PDB file of C-alpha atoms and ligand atoms in Angstrom:
ATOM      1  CA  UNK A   1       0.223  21.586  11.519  1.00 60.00           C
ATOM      2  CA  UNK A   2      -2.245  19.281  10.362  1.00 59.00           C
ATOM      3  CA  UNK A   3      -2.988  16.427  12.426  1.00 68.00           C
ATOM      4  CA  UNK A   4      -4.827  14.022   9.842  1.00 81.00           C
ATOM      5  CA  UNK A   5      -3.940  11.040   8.699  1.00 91.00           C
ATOM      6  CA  UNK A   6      -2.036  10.686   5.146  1.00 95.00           C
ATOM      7  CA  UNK A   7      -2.982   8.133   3.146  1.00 97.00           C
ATOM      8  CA  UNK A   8       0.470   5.731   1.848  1.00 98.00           C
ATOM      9  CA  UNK A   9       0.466   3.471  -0.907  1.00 98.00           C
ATOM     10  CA  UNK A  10       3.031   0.402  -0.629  1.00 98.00           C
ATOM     11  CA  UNK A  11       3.382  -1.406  -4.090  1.00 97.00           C
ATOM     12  CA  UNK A  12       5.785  -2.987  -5.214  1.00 96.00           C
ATOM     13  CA  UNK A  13       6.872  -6.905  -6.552  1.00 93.00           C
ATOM     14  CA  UNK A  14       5.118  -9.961  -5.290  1.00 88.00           C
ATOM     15  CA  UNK A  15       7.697 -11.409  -2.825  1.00 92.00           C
ATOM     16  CA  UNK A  16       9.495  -8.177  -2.467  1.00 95.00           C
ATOM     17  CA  UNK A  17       8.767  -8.365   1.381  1.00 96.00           C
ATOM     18  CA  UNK A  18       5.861  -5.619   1.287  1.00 95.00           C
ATOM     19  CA  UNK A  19       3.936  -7.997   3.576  1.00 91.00           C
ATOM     20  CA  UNK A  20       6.666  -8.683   6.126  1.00 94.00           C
ATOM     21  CA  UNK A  21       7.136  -4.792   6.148  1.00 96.00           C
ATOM     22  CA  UNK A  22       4.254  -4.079   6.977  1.00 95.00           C
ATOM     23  CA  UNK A  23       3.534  -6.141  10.030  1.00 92.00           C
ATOM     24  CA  UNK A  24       7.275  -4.832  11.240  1.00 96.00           C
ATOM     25  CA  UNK A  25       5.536  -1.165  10.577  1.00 96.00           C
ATOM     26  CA  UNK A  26       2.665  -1.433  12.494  1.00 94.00           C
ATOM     27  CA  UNK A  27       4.320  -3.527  15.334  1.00 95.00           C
ATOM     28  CA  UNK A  28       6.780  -0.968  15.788  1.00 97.00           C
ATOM     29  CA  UNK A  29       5.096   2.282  15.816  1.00 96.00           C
ATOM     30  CA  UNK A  30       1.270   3.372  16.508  1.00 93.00           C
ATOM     31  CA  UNK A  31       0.626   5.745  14.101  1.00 92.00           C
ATOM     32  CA  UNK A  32      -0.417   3.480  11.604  1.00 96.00           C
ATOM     33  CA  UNK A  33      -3.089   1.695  10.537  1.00 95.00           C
ATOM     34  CA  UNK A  34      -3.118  -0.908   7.614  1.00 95.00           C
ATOM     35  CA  UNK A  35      -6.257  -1.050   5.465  1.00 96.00           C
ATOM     36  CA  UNK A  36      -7.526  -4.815   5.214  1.00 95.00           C
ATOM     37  CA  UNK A  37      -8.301  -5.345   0.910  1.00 96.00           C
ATOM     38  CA  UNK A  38     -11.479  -7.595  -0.073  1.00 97.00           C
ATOM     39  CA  UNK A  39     -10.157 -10.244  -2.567  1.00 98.00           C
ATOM     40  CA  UNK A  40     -11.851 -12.877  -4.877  1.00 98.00           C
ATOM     41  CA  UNK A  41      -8.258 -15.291  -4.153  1.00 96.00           C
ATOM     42  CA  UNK A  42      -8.370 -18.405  -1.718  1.00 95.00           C
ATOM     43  CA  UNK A  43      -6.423 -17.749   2.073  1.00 95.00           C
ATOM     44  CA  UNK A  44      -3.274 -19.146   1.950  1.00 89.00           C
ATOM     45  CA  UNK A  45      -2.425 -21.395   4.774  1.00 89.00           C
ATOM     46  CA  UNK A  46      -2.396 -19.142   8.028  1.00 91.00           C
ATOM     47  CA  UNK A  47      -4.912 -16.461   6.546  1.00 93.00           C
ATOM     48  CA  UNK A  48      -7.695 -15.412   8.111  1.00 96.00           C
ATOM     49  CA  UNK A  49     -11.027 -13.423   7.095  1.00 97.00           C
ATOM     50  CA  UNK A  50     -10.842 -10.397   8.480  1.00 94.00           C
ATOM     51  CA  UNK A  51      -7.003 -10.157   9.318  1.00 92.00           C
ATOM     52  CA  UNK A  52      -5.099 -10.302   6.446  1.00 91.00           C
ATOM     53  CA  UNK A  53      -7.461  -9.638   3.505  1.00 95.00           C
ATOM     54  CA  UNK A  54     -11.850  -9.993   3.466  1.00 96.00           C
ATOM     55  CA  UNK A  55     -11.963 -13.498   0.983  1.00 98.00           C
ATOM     56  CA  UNK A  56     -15.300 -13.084  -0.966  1.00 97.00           C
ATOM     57  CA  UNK A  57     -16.484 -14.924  -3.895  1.00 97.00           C
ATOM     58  CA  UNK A  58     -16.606 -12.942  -7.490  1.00 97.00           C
ATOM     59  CA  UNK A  59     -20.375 -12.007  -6.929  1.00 97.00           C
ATOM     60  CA  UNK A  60     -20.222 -10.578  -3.893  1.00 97.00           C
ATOM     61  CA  UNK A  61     -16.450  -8.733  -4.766  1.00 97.00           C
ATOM     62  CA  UNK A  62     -18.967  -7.534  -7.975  1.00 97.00           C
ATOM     63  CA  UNK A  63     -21.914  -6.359  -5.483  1.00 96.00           C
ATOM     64  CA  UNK A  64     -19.112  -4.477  -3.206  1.00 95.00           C
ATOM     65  CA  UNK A  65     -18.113  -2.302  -7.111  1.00 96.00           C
ATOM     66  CA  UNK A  66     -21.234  -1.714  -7.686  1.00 97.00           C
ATOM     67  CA  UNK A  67     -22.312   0.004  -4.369  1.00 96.00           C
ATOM     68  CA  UNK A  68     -20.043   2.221  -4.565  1.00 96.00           C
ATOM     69  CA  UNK A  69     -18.454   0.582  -1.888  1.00 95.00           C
ATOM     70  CA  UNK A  70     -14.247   0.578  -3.020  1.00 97.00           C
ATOM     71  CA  UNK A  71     -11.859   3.335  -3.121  1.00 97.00           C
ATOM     72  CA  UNK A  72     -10.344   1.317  -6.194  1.00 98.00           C
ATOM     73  CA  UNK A  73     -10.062  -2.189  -7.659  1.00 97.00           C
ATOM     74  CA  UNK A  74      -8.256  -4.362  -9.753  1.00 96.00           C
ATOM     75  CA  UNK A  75      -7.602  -7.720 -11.417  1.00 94.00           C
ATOM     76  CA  UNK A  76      -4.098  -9.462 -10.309  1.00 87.00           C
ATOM     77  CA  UNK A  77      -3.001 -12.463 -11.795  1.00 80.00           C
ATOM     78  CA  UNK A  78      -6.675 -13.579 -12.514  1.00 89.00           C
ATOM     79  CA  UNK A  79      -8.320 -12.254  -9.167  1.00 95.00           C
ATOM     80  CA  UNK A  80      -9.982  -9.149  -8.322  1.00 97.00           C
ATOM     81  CA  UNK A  81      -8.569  -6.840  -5.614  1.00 97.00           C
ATOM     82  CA  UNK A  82      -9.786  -3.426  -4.006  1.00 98.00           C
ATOM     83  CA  UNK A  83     -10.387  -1.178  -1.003  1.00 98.00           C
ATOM     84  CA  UNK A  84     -13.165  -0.463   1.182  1.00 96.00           C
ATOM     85  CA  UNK A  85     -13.508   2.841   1.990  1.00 95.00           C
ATOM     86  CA  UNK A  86     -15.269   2.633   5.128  1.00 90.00           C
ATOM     87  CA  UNK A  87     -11.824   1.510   7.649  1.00 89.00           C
ATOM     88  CA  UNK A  88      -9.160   4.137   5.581  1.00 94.00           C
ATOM     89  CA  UNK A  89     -12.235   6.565   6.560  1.00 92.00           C
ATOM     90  CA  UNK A  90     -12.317   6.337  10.210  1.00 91.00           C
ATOM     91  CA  UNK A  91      -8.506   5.673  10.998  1.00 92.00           C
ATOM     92  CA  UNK A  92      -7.835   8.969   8.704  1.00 93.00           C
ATOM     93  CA  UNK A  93     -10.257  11.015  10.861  1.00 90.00           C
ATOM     94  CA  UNK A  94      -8.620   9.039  13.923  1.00 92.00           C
ATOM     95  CA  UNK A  95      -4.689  10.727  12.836  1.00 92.00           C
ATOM     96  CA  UNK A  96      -3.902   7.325  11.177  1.00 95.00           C
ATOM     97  CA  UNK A  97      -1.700   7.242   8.625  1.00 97.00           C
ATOM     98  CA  UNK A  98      -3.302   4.429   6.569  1.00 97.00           C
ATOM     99  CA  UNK A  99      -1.349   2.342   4.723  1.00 97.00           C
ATOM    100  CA  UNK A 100      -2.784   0.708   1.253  1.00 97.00           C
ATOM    101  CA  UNK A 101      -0.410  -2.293   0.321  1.00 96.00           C
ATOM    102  CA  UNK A 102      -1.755  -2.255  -3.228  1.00 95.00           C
ATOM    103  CA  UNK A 103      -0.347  -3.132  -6.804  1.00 91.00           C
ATOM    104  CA  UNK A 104       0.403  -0.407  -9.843  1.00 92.00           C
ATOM    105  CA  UNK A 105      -3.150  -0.284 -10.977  1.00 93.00           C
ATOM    106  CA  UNK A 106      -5.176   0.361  -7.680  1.00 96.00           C
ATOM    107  CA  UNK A 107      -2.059   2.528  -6.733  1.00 97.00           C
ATOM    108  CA  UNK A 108      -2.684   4.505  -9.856  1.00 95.00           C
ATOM    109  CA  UNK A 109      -6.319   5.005  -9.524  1.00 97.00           C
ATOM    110  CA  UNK A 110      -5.405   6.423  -5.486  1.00 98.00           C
ATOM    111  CA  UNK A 111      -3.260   9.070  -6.620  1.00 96.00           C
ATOM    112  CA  UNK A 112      -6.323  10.112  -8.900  1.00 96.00           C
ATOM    113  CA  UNK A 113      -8.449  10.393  -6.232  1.00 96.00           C
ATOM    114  CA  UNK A 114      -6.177  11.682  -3.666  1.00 95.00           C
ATOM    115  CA  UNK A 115      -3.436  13.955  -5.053  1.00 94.00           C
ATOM    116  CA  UNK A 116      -1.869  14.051  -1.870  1.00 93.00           C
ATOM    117  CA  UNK A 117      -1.052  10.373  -1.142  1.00 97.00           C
ATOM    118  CA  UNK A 118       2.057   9.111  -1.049  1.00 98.00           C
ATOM    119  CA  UNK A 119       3.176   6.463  -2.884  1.00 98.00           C
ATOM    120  CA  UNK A 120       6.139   4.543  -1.976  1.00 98.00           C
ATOM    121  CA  UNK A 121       7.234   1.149  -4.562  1.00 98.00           C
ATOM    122  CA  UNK A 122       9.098  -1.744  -2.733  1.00 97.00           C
ATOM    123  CA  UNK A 123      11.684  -3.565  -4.347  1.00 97.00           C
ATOM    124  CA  UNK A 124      14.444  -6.303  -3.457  1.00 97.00           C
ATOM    125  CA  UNK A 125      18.192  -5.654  -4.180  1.00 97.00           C
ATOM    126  CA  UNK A 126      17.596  -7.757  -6.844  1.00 96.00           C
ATOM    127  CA  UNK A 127      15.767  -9.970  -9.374  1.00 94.00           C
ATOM    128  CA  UNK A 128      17.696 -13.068  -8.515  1.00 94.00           C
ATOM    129  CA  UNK A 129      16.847 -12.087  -4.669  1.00 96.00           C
ATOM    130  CA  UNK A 130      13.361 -11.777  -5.595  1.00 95.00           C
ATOM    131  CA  UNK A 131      12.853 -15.506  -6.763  1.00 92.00           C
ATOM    132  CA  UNK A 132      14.849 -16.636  -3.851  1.00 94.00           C
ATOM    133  CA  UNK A 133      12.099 -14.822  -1.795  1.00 94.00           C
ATOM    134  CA  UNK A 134       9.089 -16.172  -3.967  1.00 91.00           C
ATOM    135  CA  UNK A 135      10.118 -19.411  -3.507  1.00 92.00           C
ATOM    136  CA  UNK A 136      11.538 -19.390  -0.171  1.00 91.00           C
ATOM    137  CA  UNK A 137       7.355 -18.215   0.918  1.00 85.00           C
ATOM    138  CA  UNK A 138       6.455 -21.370   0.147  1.00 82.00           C
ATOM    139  CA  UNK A 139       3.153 -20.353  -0.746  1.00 80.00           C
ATOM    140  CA  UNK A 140       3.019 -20.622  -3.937  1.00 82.00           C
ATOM    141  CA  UNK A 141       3.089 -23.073  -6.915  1.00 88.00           C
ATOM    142  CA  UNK A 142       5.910 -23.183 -10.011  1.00 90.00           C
ATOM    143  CA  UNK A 143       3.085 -21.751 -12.498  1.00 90.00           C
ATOM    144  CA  UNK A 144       1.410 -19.013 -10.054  1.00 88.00           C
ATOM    145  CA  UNK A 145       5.548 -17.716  -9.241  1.00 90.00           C
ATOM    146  CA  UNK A 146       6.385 -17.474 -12.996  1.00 91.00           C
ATOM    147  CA  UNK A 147       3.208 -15.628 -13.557  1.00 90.00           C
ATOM    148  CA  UNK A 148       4.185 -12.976 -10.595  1.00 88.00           C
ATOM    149  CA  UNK A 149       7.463 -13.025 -11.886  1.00 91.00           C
ATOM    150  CA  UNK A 150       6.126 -11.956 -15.477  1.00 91.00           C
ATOM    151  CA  UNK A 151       4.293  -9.476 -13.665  1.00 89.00           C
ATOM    152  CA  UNK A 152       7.100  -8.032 -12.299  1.00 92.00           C
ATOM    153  CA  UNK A 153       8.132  -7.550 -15.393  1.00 93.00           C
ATOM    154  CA  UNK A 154       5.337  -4.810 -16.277  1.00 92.00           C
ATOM    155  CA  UNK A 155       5.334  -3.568 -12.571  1.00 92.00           C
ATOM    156  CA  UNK A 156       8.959  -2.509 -12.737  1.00 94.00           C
ATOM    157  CA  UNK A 157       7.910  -0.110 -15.999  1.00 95.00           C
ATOM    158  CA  UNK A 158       5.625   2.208 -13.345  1.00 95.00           C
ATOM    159  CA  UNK A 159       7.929   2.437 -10.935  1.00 97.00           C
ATOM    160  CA  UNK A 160       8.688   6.600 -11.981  1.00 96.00           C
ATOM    161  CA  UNK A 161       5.039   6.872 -11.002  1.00 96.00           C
ATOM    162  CA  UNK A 162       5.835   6.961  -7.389  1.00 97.00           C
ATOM    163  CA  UNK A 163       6.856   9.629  -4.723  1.00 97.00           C
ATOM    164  CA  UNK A 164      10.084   6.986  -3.075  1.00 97.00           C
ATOM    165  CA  UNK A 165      11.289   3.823  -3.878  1.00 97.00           C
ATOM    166  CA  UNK A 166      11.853   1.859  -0.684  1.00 97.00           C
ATOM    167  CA  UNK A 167      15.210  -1.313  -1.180  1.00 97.00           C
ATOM    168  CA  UNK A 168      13.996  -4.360   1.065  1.00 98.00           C
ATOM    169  CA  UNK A 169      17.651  -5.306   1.700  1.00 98.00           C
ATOM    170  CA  UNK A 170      18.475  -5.558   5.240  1.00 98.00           C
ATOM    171  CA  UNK A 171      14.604  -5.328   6.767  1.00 98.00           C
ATOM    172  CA  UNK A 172      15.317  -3.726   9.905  1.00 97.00           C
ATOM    173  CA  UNK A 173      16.862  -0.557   8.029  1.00 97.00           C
ATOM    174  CA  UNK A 174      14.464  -0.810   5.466  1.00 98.00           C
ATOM    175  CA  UNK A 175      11.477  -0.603   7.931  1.00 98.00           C
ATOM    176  CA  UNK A 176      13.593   2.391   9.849  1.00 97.00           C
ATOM    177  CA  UNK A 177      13.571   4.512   6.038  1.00 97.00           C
ATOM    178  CA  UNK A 178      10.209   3.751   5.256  1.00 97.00           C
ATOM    179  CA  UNK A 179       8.744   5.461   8.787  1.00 97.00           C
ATOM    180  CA  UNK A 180      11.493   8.085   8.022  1.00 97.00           C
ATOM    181  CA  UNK A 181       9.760   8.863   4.381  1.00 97.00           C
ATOM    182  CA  UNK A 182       6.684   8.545   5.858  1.00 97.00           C
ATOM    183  CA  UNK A 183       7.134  10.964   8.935  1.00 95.00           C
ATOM    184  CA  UNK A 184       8.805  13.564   6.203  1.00 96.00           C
ATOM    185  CA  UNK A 185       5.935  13.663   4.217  1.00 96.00           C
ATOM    186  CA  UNK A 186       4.198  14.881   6.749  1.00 95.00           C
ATOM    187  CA  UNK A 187       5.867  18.234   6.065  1.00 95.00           C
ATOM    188  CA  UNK A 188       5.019  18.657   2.504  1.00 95.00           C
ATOM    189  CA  UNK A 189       2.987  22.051   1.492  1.00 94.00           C
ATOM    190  CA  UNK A 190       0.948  20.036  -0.571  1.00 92.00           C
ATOM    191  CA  UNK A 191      -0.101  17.986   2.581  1.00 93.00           C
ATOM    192  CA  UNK A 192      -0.294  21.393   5.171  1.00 93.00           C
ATOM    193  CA  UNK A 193      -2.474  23.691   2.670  1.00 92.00           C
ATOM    194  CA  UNK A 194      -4.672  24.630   5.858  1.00 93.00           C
ATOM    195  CA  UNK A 195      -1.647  25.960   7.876  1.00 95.00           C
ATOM    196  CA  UNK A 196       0.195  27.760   4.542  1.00 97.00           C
ATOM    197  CA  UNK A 197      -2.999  29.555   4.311  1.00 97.00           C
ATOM    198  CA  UNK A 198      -3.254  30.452   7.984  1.00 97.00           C
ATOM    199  CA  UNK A 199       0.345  31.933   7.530  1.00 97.00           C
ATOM    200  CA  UNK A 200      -0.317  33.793   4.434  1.00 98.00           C
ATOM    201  CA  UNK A 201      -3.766  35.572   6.500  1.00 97.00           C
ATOM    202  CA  UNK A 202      -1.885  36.522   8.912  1.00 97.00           C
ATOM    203  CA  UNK A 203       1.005  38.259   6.641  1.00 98.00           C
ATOM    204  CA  UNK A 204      -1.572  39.615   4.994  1.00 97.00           C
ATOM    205  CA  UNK A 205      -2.128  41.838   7.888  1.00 96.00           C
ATOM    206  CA  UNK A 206       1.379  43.266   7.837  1.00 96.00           C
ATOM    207  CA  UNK A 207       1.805  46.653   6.713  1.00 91.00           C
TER     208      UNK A 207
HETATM  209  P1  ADP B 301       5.109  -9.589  -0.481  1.00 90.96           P
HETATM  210  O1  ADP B 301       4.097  -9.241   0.584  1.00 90.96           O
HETATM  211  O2  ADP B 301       5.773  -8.395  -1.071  1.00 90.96           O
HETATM  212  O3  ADP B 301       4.585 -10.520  -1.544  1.00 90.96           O
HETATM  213  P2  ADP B 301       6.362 -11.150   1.689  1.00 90.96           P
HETATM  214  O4  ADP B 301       6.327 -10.188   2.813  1.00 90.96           O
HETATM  215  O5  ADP B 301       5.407 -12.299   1.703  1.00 90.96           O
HETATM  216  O6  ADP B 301       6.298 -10.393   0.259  1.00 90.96           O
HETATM  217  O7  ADP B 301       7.859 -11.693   1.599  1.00 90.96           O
HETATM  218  C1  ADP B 301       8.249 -12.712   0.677  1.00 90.96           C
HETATM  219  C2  ADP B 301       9.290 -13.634   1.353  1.00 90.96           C
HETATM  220  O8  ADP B 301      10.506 -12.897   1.530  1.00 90.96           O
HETATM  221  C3  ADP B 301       8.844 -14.116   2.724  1.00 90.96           C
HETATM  222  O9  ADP B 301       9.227 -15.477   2.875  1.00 90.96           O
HETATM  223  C4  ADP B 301       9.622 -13.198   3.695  1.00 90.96           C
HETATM  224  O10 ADP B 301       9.894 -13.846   4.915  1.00 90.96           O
HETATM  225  C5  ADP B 301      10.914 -12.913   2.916  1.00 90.96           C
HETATM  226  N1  ADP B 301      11.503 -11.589   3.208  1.00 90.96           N
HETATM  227  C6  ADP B 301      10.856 -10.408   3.368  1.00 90.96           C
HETATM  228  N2  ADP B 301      11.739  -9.386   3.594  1.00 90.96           N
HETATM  229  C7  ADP B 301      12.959  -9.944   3.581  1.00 90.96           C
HETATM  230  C8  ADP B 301      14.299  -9.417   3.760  1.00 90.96           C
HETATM  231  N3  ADP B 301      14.526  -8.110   4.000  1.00 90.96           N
HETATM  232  N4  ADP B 301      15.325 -10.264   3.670  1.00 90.96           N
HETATM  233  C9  ADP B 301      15.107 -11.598   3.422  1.00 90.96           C
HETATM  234  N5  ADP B 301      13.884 -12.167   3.249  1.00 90.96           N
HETATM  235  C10 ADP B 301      12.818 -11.354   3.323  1.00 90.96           C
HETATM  236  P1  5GP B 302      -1.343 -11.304  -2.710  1.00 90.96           P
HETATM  237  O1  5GP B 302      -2.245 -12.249  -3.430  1.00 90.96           O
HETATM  238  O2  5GP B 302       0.122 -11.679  -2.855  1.00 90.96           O
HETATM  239  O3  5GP B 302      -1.747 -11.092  -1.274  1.00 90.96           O
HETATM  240  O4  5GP B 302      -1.501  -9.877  -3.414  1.00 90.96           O
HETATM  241  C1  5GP B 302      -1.321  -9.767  -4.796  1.00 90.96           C
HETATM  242  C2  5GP B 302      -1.213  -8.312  -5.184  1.00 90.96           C
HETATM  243  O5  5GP B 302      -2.458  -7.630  -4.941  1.00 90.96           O
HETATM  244  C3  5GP B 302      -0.164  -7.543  -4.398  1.00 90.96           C
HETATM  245  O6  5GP B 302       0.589  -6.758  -5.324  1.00 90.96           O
HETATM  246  C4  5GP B 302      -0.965  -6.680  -3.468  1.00 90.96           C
HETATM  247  O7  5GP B 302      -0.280  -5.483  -3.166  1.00 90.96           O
HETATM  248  C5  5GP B 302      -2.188  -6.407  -4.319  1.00 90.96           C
HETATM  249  N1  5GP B 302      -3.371  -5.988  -3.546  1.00 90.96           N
HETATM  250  C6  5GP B 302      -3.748  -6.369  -2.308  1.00 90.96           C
HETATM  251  N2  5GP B 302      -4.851  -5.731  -1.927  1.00 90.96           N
HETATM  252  C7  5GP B 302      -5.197  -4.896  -2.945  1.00 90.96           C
HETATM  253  C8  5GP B 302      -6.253  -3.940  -3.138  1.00 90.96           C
HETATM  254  O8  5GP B 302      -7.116  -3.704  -2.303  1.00 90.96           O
HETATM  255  N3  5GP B 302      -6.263  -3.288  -4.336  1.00 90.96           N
HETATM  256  C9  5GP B 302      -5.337  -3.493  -5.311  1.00 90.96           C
HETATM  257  N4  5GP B 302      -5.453  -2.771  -6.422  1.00 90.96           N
HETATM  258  N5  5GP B 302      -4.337  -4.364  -5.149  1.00 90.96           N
HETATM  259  C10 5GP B 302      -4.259  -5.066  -3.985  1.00 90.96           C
END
């Protein structure tokens, strides 16, 4: 079998708990590795450089795009986003599965590149449980939630775009089914081509 890394997109509705799943992810098993995004948008209290996202200012964001530097990019609510492509590099090649917690766009322009990612969309049991969880955060102000909330709105039409949705209900079973969808995907053809073709060489040979 093939021992690389997959890449995994997580998308899915500001305040759906995409953040909180992933830190449950990584703290629970070591086969991940979660890519750290560049961003144009001020730390929230409690965020540091480096940890949670790389906080830039719009030229240097604009100097990463134009060296070639991103794996994709995009403009959220008014701030630009994106990958570098040096750390999801190195922890593929290391047997990471690498996760990219990304939104629709970036997500979209991933599958592009790499056919064989998987893309998984979080979403809360519900919309009224959503702006419970918006608010509840803390983090945000009245304008800045309605905007995400609009946002939502549009996200929720690309969800058939993805591979599995993922329900953030109870966490600890939702953090149990995403490592279960993750491990499973392991198994795909699409993701074993190198061992299907090692199969069919050596059935070749039978007579
Ligand atoms: P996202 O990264 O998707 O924007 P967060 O991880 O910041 O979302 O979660 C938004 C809020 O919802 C946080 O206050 C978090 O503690 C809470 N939350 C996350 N998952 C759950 C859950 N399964 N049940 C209840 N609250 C949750
Ligand atoms: P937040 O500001 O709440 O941390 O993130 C806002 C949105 O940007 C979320 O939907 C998050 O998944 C998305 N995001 C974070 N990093 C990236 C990235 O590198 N690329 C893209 N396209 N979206 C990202």
């Amino acid at each position: 079998m093939n021992n690389k890394g997959i890449i995994v997109v997580v998308s899915g509705f500001s305040g759906a708990g995409k953040g909180t799943l992933m830190k449950e992810l990584i703290n629970r098993y070591d086969n991940y590795a979660l890519s750290i995004s560049a961003t144009t948008r001020s730390p929230r209290p409690g965020e540091e450089n480096g940890r949670e996202y790389f906080f830039m200012s719009k030229e240097e964001f604009e100097k990463l795009i134009a060296e070639d530097g991103l794996y994709e990019h995009a403009c959220y609510v008014g701030n630009y986003y994106g990958t570098p492509k040096k750390f999801v590099q190195e922890k593929l090649d290391a047997g990471k599965d690498v996760i990219l917690e990304i939104e629709i766009q970036g997500a979209l322009q991933i599958k592009k590149k790499f056919p064989e990612a998987l893309l998984l969309f979080v979403t809360p049991p519900s919309v009224e449980e959503l702006e419970k969880r918006l608010r509840g955060r803390g983090t945000e102000t009245d304008e800045v939630i309605h905007g995400r909330m609009l946002r939502a709105k549009e996200e929720g039409q690309g969800i058939d775009e993805y591979d599995n949705i993922v329900i953030n209900d109870d966490l600890d079973t939702c953090v149990k089914q995403m490592h279960e969808i993750i491990q499973a995907a392991h198994f795909a053809p699409s993701r074993n081509k190198e061992f299907i073709e090692g199969i069919r060489a050596q059935l070749s040979e039978l007579k």
